[in-house]
Coordinates of C-alpha atoms in Angstrom, one line a residue:
Chain A
M1 CA 0.0 0.0 0.0
T2 CA 2.8 2.4 0.8
S3 CA 5.7 3.4 -1.5
T4 CA 7.9 0.5 -2.4
G5 CA 9.3 1.4 -5.8
P6 CA 11.5 4.2 -7.0
R7 CA 10.2 7.8 -6.6
V8 CA 7.8 8.7 -9.3
R9 CA 8.2 11.9 -11.4
R10 CA 5.9 14.7 -10.3
G11 CA 4.6 15.0 -13.8
L12 CA 1.2 16.6 -14.0
S13 CA 0.4 16.3 -10.3
D14 CA -1.6 19.3 -9.1
R15 CA -0.9 21.1 -12.4
I16 CA -4.1 20.3 -14.2
A17 CA -7.5 21.6 -13.1
I18 CA -11.1 20.6 -13.7
T19 CA -12.9 24.0 -14.2
G20 CA -16.2 23.0 -15.7
V21 CA -18.7 20.2 -15.2
G22 CA -22.0 19.5 -16.9
T23 CA -24.5 16.7 -16.7
T24 CA -27.9 15.6 -17.9
G25 CA -28.5 13.6 -14.7
C26 CA -29.6 10.0 -14.8
S27 CA -32.9 9.2 -16.6
R28 CA -34.5 5.9 -15.9
T29 CA -38.1 6.3 -17.0
E30 CA -37.8 8.2 -20.3
A31 CA -36.1 6.8 -23.3
T32 CA -36.6 9.5 -25.9
A33 CA -33.2 11.1 -26.3
T34 CA -30.2 9.8 -28.3
P35 CA -26.7 9.2 -26.8
A36 CA -25.6 12.2 -28.9
A37 CA -28.3 14.4 -27.5
H38 CA -27.3 13.5 -23.9
A39 CA -23.6 14.0 -24.7
L40 CA -24.1 17.4 -26.4
R41 CA -26.3 18.7 -23.5
A42 CA -23.7 17.7 -20.9
C43 CA -20.8 19.1 -22.9
A44 CA -22.6 22.4 -23.6
A45 CA -23.4 22.7 -19.9
A46 CA -19.7 22.0 -18.9
I47 CA -18.5 24.7 -21.3
R48 CA -21.0 27.2 -19.9
D49 CA -20.1 26.2 -16.3
A50 CA -16.4 26.9 -17.0
G51 CA -17.4 30.4 -18.3
L52 CA -16.2 29.5 -21.8
R53 CA -17.5 29.3 -25.3
S54 CA -17.1 26.7 -28.0
G55 CA -14.2 28.5 -29.6
D56 CA -12.2 28.2 -26.3
I57 CA -12.2 24.4 -26.5
D58 CA -9.2 23.0 -28.4
G59 CA -9.2 19.4 -27.3
I60 CA -11.9 16.8 -27.0
F61 CA -11.7 13.4 -25.3
G62 CA -14.6 11.0 -24.8
S63 CA -16.1 7.6 -25.1
T64 CA -19.3 7.6 -27.2
P65 CA -20.5 8.9 -29.5
A66 CA -17.3 9.5 -31.4
V67 CA -15.5 12.8 -30.8
S68 CA -16.0 13.9 -34.4
H69 CA -19.7 13.6 -33.9
I70 CA -19.7 15.7 -30.7
A71 CA -17.2 18.2 -32.0
R72 CA -19.5 18.9 -34.9
G73 CA -22.6 19.0 -32.7
L74 CA -21.0 21.6 -30.4
G75 CA -19.6 23.6 -33.3
L76 CA -16.0 23.3 -32.1
T77 CA -13.9 25.3 -34.7
N78 CA -10.6 25.1 -32.9
T79 CA -9.9 21.4 -32.2
K80 CA -6.1 20.6 -32.0
A81 CA -6.2 17.3 -30.1
Y82 CA -8.7 14.6 -29.7
L83 CA -9.1 10.9 -28.7
N84 CA -11.9 8.4 -28.6
T85 CA -11.3 6.6 -25.3
A86 CA -12.7 3.5 -23.8
P87 CA -14.8 4.1 -20.6
P88 CA -14.7 4.5 -17.6
V89 CA -14.2 8.3 -17.8
V90 CA -10.8 8.4 -16.2
T91 CA -9.2 7.2 -19.4
A92 CA -10.5 10.4 -21.1
L93 CA -9.6 12.6 -18.2
M94 CA -6.0 11.3 -18.2
A95 CA -5.7 11.7 -21.9
A96 CA -7.0 15.3 -21.7
A97 CA -4.8 16.1 -18.7
A98 CA -1.7 14.7 -20.4
A99 CA -2.5 16.6 -23.6
V100 CA -3.0 19.9 -21.7
H101 CA 0.2 19.3 -19.6
G102 CA 2.2 18.4 -22.7
G103 CA 1.0 21.5 -24.6
L104 CA -1.0 19.6 -27.3
C105 CA -4.0 21.7 -26.4
D106 CA -5.0 24.3 -23.8
T107 CA -8.6 23.6 -22.8
A108 CA -10.0 20.2 -23.2
L109 CA -13.5 18.8 -23.1
V110 CA -14.0 15.3 -21.5
Y111 CA -17.3 13.4 -21.7
H112 CA -18.9 10.1 -21.1
T113 CA -22.4 8.9 -22.2
Y114 CA -24.4 6.1 -20.7
F115 CA -27.3 4.5 -22.5
R116 CA -29.6 1.6 -21.7
M117 CA -29.6 -1.4 -24.1
P118 CA -33.1 -2.7 -24.9
G119 CA -32.7 -5.6 -22.5
Q120 CA -31.9 -3.3 -19.6
S121 CA -35.2 -1.6 -18.9
R122 CA -38.8 -1.6 -19.9
A123 CA -38.6 2.0 -21.2
A124 CA -35.5 1.1 -23.3
A125 CA -37.2 -2.0 -24.6
A126 CA -40.2 0.0 -25.6
D127 CA -38.1 2.4 -27.6
P128 CA -38.1 1.0 -31.2
F129 CA -35.1 3.2 -32.1
R130 CA -32.9 1.1 -29.8
A131 CA -33.6 -2.3 -31.3
G132 CA -30.4 -2.4 -33.4
L133 CA -28.1 -1.0 -30.7
R134 CA -24.6 -2.6 -30.4
D135 CA -23.2 -3.1 -26.9
V136 CA -20.4 -0.5 -27.2
L137 CA -19.3 -1.0 -23.6
R138 CA -18.5 -4.6 -24.1
E139 CA -16.8 -4.0 -27.4
S140 CA -14.6 -1.3 -25.9
W141 CA -13.4 -3.1 -22.8
S142 CA -11.9 -6.4 -23.9
A143 CA -11.3 -8.8 -26.7
P144 CA -14.3 -11.1 -27.5
S145 CA -14.1 -14.4 -25.7
E146 CA -14.8 -17.8 -27.2
S147 CA -18.1 -18.2 -25.4
D148 CA -19.6 -14.7 -25.8
G149 CA -23.4 -14.7 -26.1
T150 CA -23.7 -18.3 -24.8
P151 CA -24.8 -19.3 -21.3
E152 CA -21.2 -20.5 -20.7
S153 CA -19.7 -17.0 -20.8
L154 CA -18.2 -15.2 -17.8
A155 CA -17.9 -11.9 -19.8
M156 CA -19.4 -8.8 -18.1
A157 CA -22.1 -9.4 -15.5
A158 CA -21.5 -13.2 -14.9
G159 CA -17.8 -12.5 -14.3
Y160 CA -18.4 -10.2 -11.4
A161 CA -20.7 -12.7 -9.8
A162 CA -18.1 -15.5 -10.4
W163 CA -15.4 -13.4 -8.7
A164 CA -17.9 -12.6 -5.8
S165 CA -18.1 -16.4 -5.4
R166 CA -14.4 -16.6 -5.3
Y167 CA -14.3 -13.9 -2.6
A168 CA -16.9 -15.9 -0.7
A169 CA -14.8 -19.0 -1.0
E170 CA -11.6 -17.3 0.2
F171 CA -13.0 -15.0 2.9
G172 CA -16.7 -15.6 3.4
L173 CA -19.3 -13.2 2.2
S174 CA -22.2 -12.2 4.4
R175 CA -25.3 -11.0 2.6
E176 CA -26.2 -8.9 5.7
E177 CA -22.9 -7.0 5.2
L178 CA -22.8 -6.9 1.4
G179 CA -26.4 -5.5 1.5
L180 CA -25.2 -2.5 3.4
L181 CA -23.7 -1.1 0.2
A182 CA -27.1 -1.1 -1.5
V183 CA -28.7 0.5 1.5
N184 CA -26.0 3.1 1.6
A185 CA -26.4 3.8 -2.1
H186 CA -30.2 4.3 -2.0
S187 CA -30.1 6.3 1.2
N188 CA -27.5 8.7 -0.3
A189 CA -29.3 9.0 -3.6
R190 CA -32.3 10.5 -1.8
A191 CA -30.4 13.7 -1.4
N192 CA -29.3 13.8 -5.1
P193 CA -31.8 15.3 -7.5
L194 CA -29.9 13.8 -10.5
A195 CA -30.4 10.2 -9.2
A196 CA -32.6 7.5 -10.8
S197 CA -33.2 5.8 -7.5
R198 CA -36.8 5.8 -6.4
G199 CA -36.1 5.9 -2.7
P200 CA -34.5 4.3 0.3
I201 CA -34.4 0.5 0.8
T202 CA -33.9 -1.5 4.0
L203 CA -31.6 -4.4 4.5
D204 CA -34.7 -6.6 4.5
D205 CA -35.6 -5.3 1.1
Y206 CA -32.1 -6.3 0.0
L207 CA -32.3 -9.8 1.6
A208 CA -35.7 -10.4 -0.1
S209 CA -34.6 -9.3 -3.5
R210 CA -34.3 -11.7 -6.4
M211 CA -31.0 -13.6 -6.9
I212 CA -29.8 -12.9 -10.4
R213 CA -26.4 -14.5 -10.7
D214 CA -25.3 -16.2 -7.4
P215 CA -24.2 -14.7 -5.1
L216 CA -25.4 -11.3 -6.5
C217 CA -29.0 -10.2 -6.4
L218 CA -30.9 -7.5 -8.1
Y219 CA -29.8 -4.8 -5.5
D220 CA -26.1 -5.7 -6.1
M221 CA -26.4 -4.4 -9.7
D222 CA -26.4 -0.8 -10.8
L223 CA -29.4 1.0 -12.1
P224 CA -29.5 1.2 -15.9
A225 CA -29.9 4.8 -16.9
D226 CA -29.4 7.2 -19.7
G227 CA -27.4 10.4 -19.6
A228 CA -24.0 12.0 -19.9
D229 CA -21.4 13.8 -17.9
A230 CA -18.8 16.3 -19.2
F231 CA -15.8 18.1 -17.8
V232 CA -13.5 21.0 -18.8
V233 CA -9.8 20.5 -18.1
T234 CA -7.1 23.1 -18.3
L235 CA -3.8 24.2 -16.7
A236 CA -4.1 25.0 -13.0
S237 CA -2.0 28.1 -13.6
K238 CA -4.6 29.5 -15.9
T239 CA -7.6 29.3 -13.7
A240 CA -7.6 32.8 -12.2
R241 CA -10.7 33.8 -14.1
A242 CA -12.6 30.4 -13.6
P243 CA -16.1 31.1 -12.2
S244 CA -15.9 28.1 -9.8
R245 CA -13.2 26.8 -7.4
P246 CA -10.8 24.7 -9.6
V247 CA -10.4 21.1 -8.6
L248 CA -6.8 19.7 -9.1
I249 CA -5.9 16.3 -10.4
H250 CA -3.4 15.2 -7.8
A251 CA -2.8 11.7 -9.1
A252 CA -4.4 9.4 -11.7
V253 CA -3.7 5.8 -12.5
T254 CA -5.0 3.2 -14.9
A255 CA -3.1 0.0 -14.4
L256 CA -3.5 -3.4 -16.0
T257 CA -2.2 -6.8 -15.2
D258 CA -1.2 -9.4 -17.8
H259 CA -4.4 -11.4 -17.4
P260 CA -7.0 -8.7 -17.9
D261 CA -10.2 -10.7 -18.4
E262 CA -12.9 -12.3 -16.3
Q263 CA -11.8 -15.9 -16.8
S264 CA -8.0 -15.5 -16.5
L265 CA -7.5 -12.7 -13.9
E266 CA -4.7 -14.0 -11.7
S267 CA -6.3 -13.7 -8.3
L268 CA -8.2 -11.3 -6.0
E269 CA -4.8 -10.3 -4.6
H270 CA -3.3 -9.5 -8.0
S271 CA -5.8 -7.7 -10.1
A272 CA -6.1 -4.4 -12.0
I273 CA -7.7 -3.0 -8.9
T274 CA -4.8 -3.9 -6.6
A275 CA -2.2 -2.8 -9.2
T276 CA -4.0 0.5 -9.7
A277 CA -4.4 1.2 -5.9
N278 CA -0.8 0.4 -5.2
E279 CA 0.4 2.8 -8.0
L280 CA -2.0 5.5 -6.7
W281 CA -0.2 5.4 -3.3
R282 CA 3.1 5.7 -5.0
R283 CA 1.9 8.9 -6.7
S284 CA -0.2 10.5 -4.0
A285 CA 1.1 12.7 -1.2
A286 CA -2.2 11.9 0.7
G287 CA -2.9 8.6 2.3
P288 CA -6.2 6.8 2.9
D289 CA -7.2 8.7 6.0
D290 CA -6.5 12.1 4.4
F291 CA -9.6 12.0 2.1
D292 CA -12.8 13.7 3.0
V293 CA -15.0 11.8 0.6
I294 CA -14.6 8.3 -0.9
F295 CA -15.9 7.1 -4.2
L296 CA -15.9 3.4 -5.0
Y297 CA -17.2 2.1 -8.3
D298 CA -20.3 -0.1 -7.8
G299 CA -21.5 -1.4 -11.1
F300 CA -21.7 -4.5 -9.0
S301 CA -21.6 -4.1 -5.2
I302 CA -18.7 -6.6 -4.7
I303 CA -16.4 -4.3 -6.6
E304 CA -16.5 -1.9 -3.7
Y305 CA -15.1 -4.6 -1.5
L306 CA -12.2 -4.9 -3.8
W307 CA -11.4 -1.2 -3.8
L308 CA -11.8 -0.8 0.0
E309 CA -9.3 -3.6 0.5
A310 CA -6.9 -2.5 -2.3
F311 CA -6.8 1.1 -1.0
G312 CA -6.0 -0.3 2.5
Y313 CA -9.1 0.9 4.3
C314 CA -9.2 -2.7 5.6
A315 CA -7.3 -6.0 5.2
P316 CA -8.2 -8.5 2.4
G317 CA -11.4 -10.1 3.5
G318 CA -12.2 -7.3 5.9
A319 CA -14.6 -5.2 3.8
G320 CA -17.8 -6.6 5.3
A321 CA -16.7 -5.9 8.9
W322 CA -15.5 -2.4 7.7
L323 CA -19.0 -1.7 6.5
R324 CA -20.5 -2.7 9.8
N325 CA -18.0 -0.8 11.8
N326 CA -18.5 2.4 9.8
W327 CA -22.2 2.3 9.6
D328 CA -24.3 5.2 10.9
P329 CA -27.7 3.8 11.8
A330 CA -29.2 7.2 12.2
L331 CA -28.3 8.2 8.6
N332 CA -28.7 4.6 7.3
S333 CA -25.5 5.2 5.5
L334 CA -21.7 4.8 5.7
R335 CA -19.5 7.3 7.6
Y336 CA -15.9 6.3 7.7
R337 CA -14.5 7.3 11.1
G338 CA -17.9 8.9 11.8
R339 CA -17.4 11.6 9.0
V340 CA -16.4 10.4 5.6
P341 CA -19.2 9.2 3.3
V342 CA -18.9 6.7 0.5
N343 CA -20.5 7.6 -2.8
P344 CA -22.6 10.4 -1.3
H345 CA -24.5 10.9 -4.6
G346 CA -25.7 7.2 -4.5
G347 CA -23.1 5.7 -6.8
A348 CA -24.0 3.5 -9.7
L349 CA -26.3 1.4 -7.4
G350 CA -28.3 4.4 -6.3
E351 CA -27.8 7.3 -8.8
G352 CA -27.5 5.2 -12.0
A353 CA -25.1 3.3 -14.1
T354 CA -22.8 6.1 -15.2
Q355 CA -19.8 3.7 -15.4
G356 CA -18.1 6.1 -13.0
S357 CA -18.6 9.5 -14.5
G358 CA -21.3 10.3 -11.9
H359 CA -18.7 9.6 -9.2
L360 CA -16.3 12.0 -10.8
R361 CA -19.0 14.7 -11.3
E362 CA -19.9 14.4 -7.6
A363 CA -16.3 14.5 -6.5
V364 CA -15.9 17.8 -8.3
A365 CA -19.2 19.1 -6.8
Q366 CA -18.0 18.1 -3.3
L367 CA -14.6 19.8 -3.7
R368 CA -16.2 22.9 -5.0
G369 CA -18.4 23.0 -1.9
K370 CA -21.5 22.9 -4.2
A371 CA -23.0 19.4 -3.3
G372 CA -26.1 20.9 -1.6
A373 CA -27.6 18.7 1.0
R374 CA -24.9 16.1 0.4
Q375 CA -22.0 18.4 1.1
V376 CA -19.2 17.2 3.2
A377 CA -18.0 20.0 5.4
E378 CA -14.7 21.5 4.2
A379 CA -14.1 18.8 1.7
R380 CA -10.5 19.2 0.3
W381 CA -9.5 15.7 -0.9
A382 CA -11.5 13.1 -2.8
I383 CA -10.4 9.6 -3.7
L384 CA -12.0 7.6 -6.5
G385 CA -11.6 3.9 -7.3
I386 CA -13.4 3.4 -10.6
G387 CA -13.9 0.3 -12.8
G388 CA -13.5 -3.4 -12.0
P389 CA -10.6 -5.8 -11.4
F390 CA -10.3 -7.0 -15.0
F391 CA -9.6 -4.5 -17.7
N392 CA -10.7 -1.1 -16.6
A393 CA -9.5 -0.2 -13.1
Q394 CA -8.8 3.5 -12.6
A395 CA -8.0 5.6 -9.5
V396 CA -7.9 9.3 -9.0
A397 CA -7.0 11.6 -6.2
L398 CA -8.5 15.1 -6.5
R399 CA -7.9 18.1 -4.3
T400 CA -8.7 21.7 -3.8
A401 CA -6.0 24.3 -4.6
D402 CA -5.7 25.7 -1.1
Chain B
M1 CA -1.8 -34.0 -32.8
T2 CA -1.7 -30.3 -33.4
E3 CA -3.0 -27.9 -35.9
G4 CA -0.5 -25.5 -37.7
P5 CA -0.6 -21.7 -37.7
V6 CA -2.9 -21.5 -40.7
A7 CA -6.4 -22.6 -39.7
Q8 CA -8.5 -24.6 -42.0
W9 CA -12.0 -23.3 -42.7
D10 CA -14.9 -25.7 -41.9
E11 CA -18.4 -24.6 -42.6
R12 CA -19.5 -26.1 -39.3
L13 CA -17.5 -23.3 -37.5
R14 CA -20.3 -21.0 -38.7
T15 CA -23.3 -23.3 -38.2
K16 CA -22.3 -24.9 -34.9
F17 CA -21.0 -21.8 -33.2
P18 CA -23.3 -19.0 -34.3
G19 CA -22.3 -15.6 -32.8
A20 CA -19.0 -16.9 -31.5
S21 CA -15.8 -15.0 -32.5
V22 CA -14.3 -17.8 -34.7
D23 CA -11.2 -16.4 -36.4
H24 CA -7.8 -17.6 -37.6
D25 CA -6.5 -17.5 -34.0
S26 CA -9.4 -19.4 -32.4
A27 CA -10.4 -21.8 -35.2
P28 CA -8.3 -24.7 -34.0
Y29 CA -10.0 -24.4 -30.6
F30 CA -13.4 -24.5 -32.1
R31 CA -12.5 -27.3 -34.5
G32 CA -11.4 -29.3 -31.4
L33 CA -14.8 -28.7 -29.8
L34 CA -16.4 -30.2 -32.9
E35 CA -14.5 -33.5 -32.1
H36 CA -15.1 -33.2 -28.4
R37 CA -11.4 -32.5 -27.9
L38 CA -10.3 -29.5 -25.7
L39 CA -7.3 -27.9 -27.5
V40 CA -5.3 -25.2 -25.8
N41 CA -2.6 -23.1 -27.4
R42 CA 0.9 -24.0 -26.3
C43 CA 4.3 -22.5 -27.2
A44 CA 6.7 -25.0 -28.9
D45 CA 9.7 -22.9 -27.8
C46 CA 9.1 -22.3 -24.1
G47 CA 6.2 -24.7 -23.3
T48 CA 3.9 -22.1 -21.9
W49 CA 0.2 -22.6 -22.4
H50 CA -2.2 -19.7 -23.0
H51 CA -5.9 -19.3 -23.4
P52 CA -7.9 -17.8 -25.1
P53 CA -5.8 -18.5 -28.2
R54 CA -3.5 -15.8 -29.6
A55 CA -1.0 -15.7 -32.4
L56 CA 2.0 -15.1 -30.1
C57 CA 3.2 -16.8 -26.9
P58 CA 2.6 -14.1 -24.2
A59 CA 5.6 -15.5 -22.2
C60 CA 8.4 -15.4 -24.9
H61 CA 6.7 -13.8 -28.0
S62 CA 7.4 -16.9 -30.1
E63 CA 5.1 -17.4 -33.0
A64 CA 5.5 -21.2 -32.7
V65 CA 2.2 -21.6 -30.9
A66 CA -0.2 -24.4 -31.7
A67 CA -3.4 -25.9 -30.2
E68 CA -2.6 -29.1 -28.2
P69 CA -4.9 -31.4 -26.3
V70 CA -5.1 -31.1 -22.6
S71 CA -6.0 -33.6 -19.9
G72 CA -9.3 -31.9 -19.2
R73 CA -8.7 -32.3 -15.5
G74 CA -8.5 -29.4 -13.1
V75 CA -10.1 -27.5 -10.2
V76 CA -13.1 -25.2 -10.2
Y77 CA -11.6 -21.7 -9.7
L78 CA -14.8 -19.6 -10.3
V79 CA -18.5 -20.4 -10.2
T80 CA -21.7 -18.6 -10.6
L81 CA -25.3 -19.8 -11.0
L82 CA -27.2 -17.8 -13.7
R83 CA -30.9 -17.2 -12.8
Q84 CA -31.2 -15.4 -16.1
G85 CA -29.0 -15.2 -19.2
P86 CA -28.6 -15.7 -22.9
R87 CA -31.3 -17.9 -24.5
A88 CA -30.2 -21.4 -25.5
P89 CA -31.9 -24.7 -26.3
G90 CA -32.3 -26.8 -23.2
V91 CA -31.4 -24.0 -20.8
D92 CA -34.4 -23.0 -18.6
Y93 CA -33.2 -20.6 -16.0
A94 CA -36.6 -20.6 -14.3
S95 CA -36.5 -24.3 -13.5
A96 CA -32.9 -24.6 -12.5
P97 CA -30.0 -22.1 -12.2
H98 CA -27.4 -22.6 -14.9
P99 CA -23.9 -23.1 -13.5
V100 CA -20.9 -21.5 -15.2
V101 CA -17.4 -22.4 -14.0
A102 CA -13.9 -21.3 -14.8
V103 CA -11.8 -24.4 -14.4
E104 CA -8.0 -24.1 -13.7
L105 CA -6.4 -26.9 -15.7
D106 CA -3.8 -29.2 -14.3
E107 CA -1.4 -28.3 -17.1
Q108 CA -0.4 -24.9 -15.7
S109 CA -1.2 -22.6 -12.8
G110 CA -3.7 -19.9 -13.9
L111 CA -4.6 -21.7 -17.2
R112 CA -8.4 -21.6 -17.2
V113 CA -11.3 -22.4 -19.5
T114 CA -15.0 -21.7 -19.0
G115 CA -17.9 -24.1 -19.3
T116 CA -20.9 -25.5 -17.5
V117 CA -21.3 -28.4 -15.1
T118 CA -22.9 -31.8 -15.6
G119 CA -23.3 -34.7 -13.2
C120 CA -24.3 -32.8 -10.0
A121 CA -26.9 -30.3 -8.9
P122 CA -25.9 -26.7 -9.8
T123 CA -26.0 -25.8 -6.1
E124 CA -23.4 -28.5 -5.3
V125 CA -20.7 -27.0 -7.4
R126 CA -17.9 -25.8 -5.1
I127 CA -14.8 -23.7 -5.7
G128 CA -11.8 -25.9 -5.2
Q129 CA -13.6 -29.0 -6.3
R130 CA -11.7 -31.4 -8.7
V131 CA -13.5 -31.8 -12.1
R132 CA -12.9 -33.5 -15.4
L133 CA -14.0 -32.7 -18.9
S134 CA -17.4 -33.8 -20.0
W135 CA -19.4 -32.6 -23.0
L136 CA -22.9 -31.3 -23.5
D137 CA -24.8 -31.5 -26.8
R138 CA -27.0 -28.5 -27.4
D139 CA -29.1 -29.1 -30.5
G140 CA -26.1 -30.7 -32.2
C141 CA -23.7 -28.1 -31.0
P142 CA -20.9 -29.2 -28.6
V143 CA -20.7 -27.3 -25.3
L144 CA -17.7 -27.5 -23.0
A145 CA -18.7 -29.0 -19.6
F146 CA -17.1 -30.4 -16.5
T147 CA -18.2 -33.0 -14.1
P148 CA -17.1 -33.7 -10.5
D149 CA -14.0 -36.0 -10.6
R150 CA -15.2 -38.3 -7.8
E151 CA -12.4 -40.9 -8.3
E152 CA -9.7 -38.4 -7.4
G153 CA -11.8 -36.7 -4.7
L154 CA -10.5 -33.5 -3.2

């Protein structure tokens, strides 16, 4: 967990700022807007939020739709650098930060769009325009496996359930503990007007919910939603006129192992999540207890266990007890050391399946002091563990400038 | 018996594995399935096995890789029971959960293949359990499956 290797170069640490943020929020009931419409709305909002105009943007980095589509839709006349990146959003954020730091562009737009497949919700299934959609998430994350599309595939959802079983076999897995994550998510989402969640749940609701892929039940899975988040990234030294408090990228990591797929991942102890967390601590001046707000990716609840343990908040196998020990029964929500919330916006389980861009958006809101009823007092540092243990683990430490 | 680097086309690769990513790298694997033989890529230079099949050995970057038969014996490393999933003939998630396992083969630590389980109730499948290769026929299409290896025990 602590530094073991040679000292890392300071690089872009604290030199790149997020100065704009825009979102559509998470829509779960309507299914009438295209991915491009969501992305354009979020991007336009982020540009406005940064106090800029289209002509000020000279770099664009995002997942889907393609950057050329979005650049045209926003009327960007000045693009000098661009990249289509695989989600989660930290890939795009890092590419933008590196491009700005390296002088390839000055002010970059970062975006991620989330969109329900027809099989993921009734509203999406009822939208005839979605019938021919390709699963772009699956395609962008890993090579096809030999059993894709058959009942004998561990790709995507089945893989997380299979590794949850592995966790259970190695350490034990209590449903009463795992369920606290869903309760935390839905409790927190109540204070988030952008959330798709319909309200709080109890642990009994969790325990009674339908098993989908053992040992994970319905409430262990994120809420499919439509929407987009966007961010504006620029040099921290050029933020004097930014309308909002700049948020600095202190450290960002996307590590892989040499077995980056669901079937072949070496072990719980040696995964993309542990590799990413270890590298984050090599690059971060702050340690686990220095953060005022914690974001853990929760496309499936079990992933939060892996991040908690990899970041060193508890020992391997200790996540369930950690949840119990840091539970605030009055709030029906997690408060680490009585103060620090986990996924205060509700995360993917409670806000919606943003693949992590909602976590980043909320982190920026918290560090700006603009998180409304969810605001953590004097939040200065935020840590994010985004993605899963196979092929898309990403960690970020964000901080305020002062 | 191994198959060389240039895969032979077989029309059954299309008809028996609809939707699967059968390409020049994976064709020998799928041709093995047609004969109920589990073939895994192995490097002729350093002996390392790898799966899914790729054109280079990940350990030494040799191109002398070819699909070779494996014993089909190993240990359940991962398991999940699907209560819903892709439609397939003979798979009724409502009547019984469908087990999916990643089996770590005896040939090499970390060498895993994915399949279903026959010969025991889905809820009896345990991580760490020894299994051996069995096969399932799904409307004439071969499906990789494993069954508890009771002779060897745990």
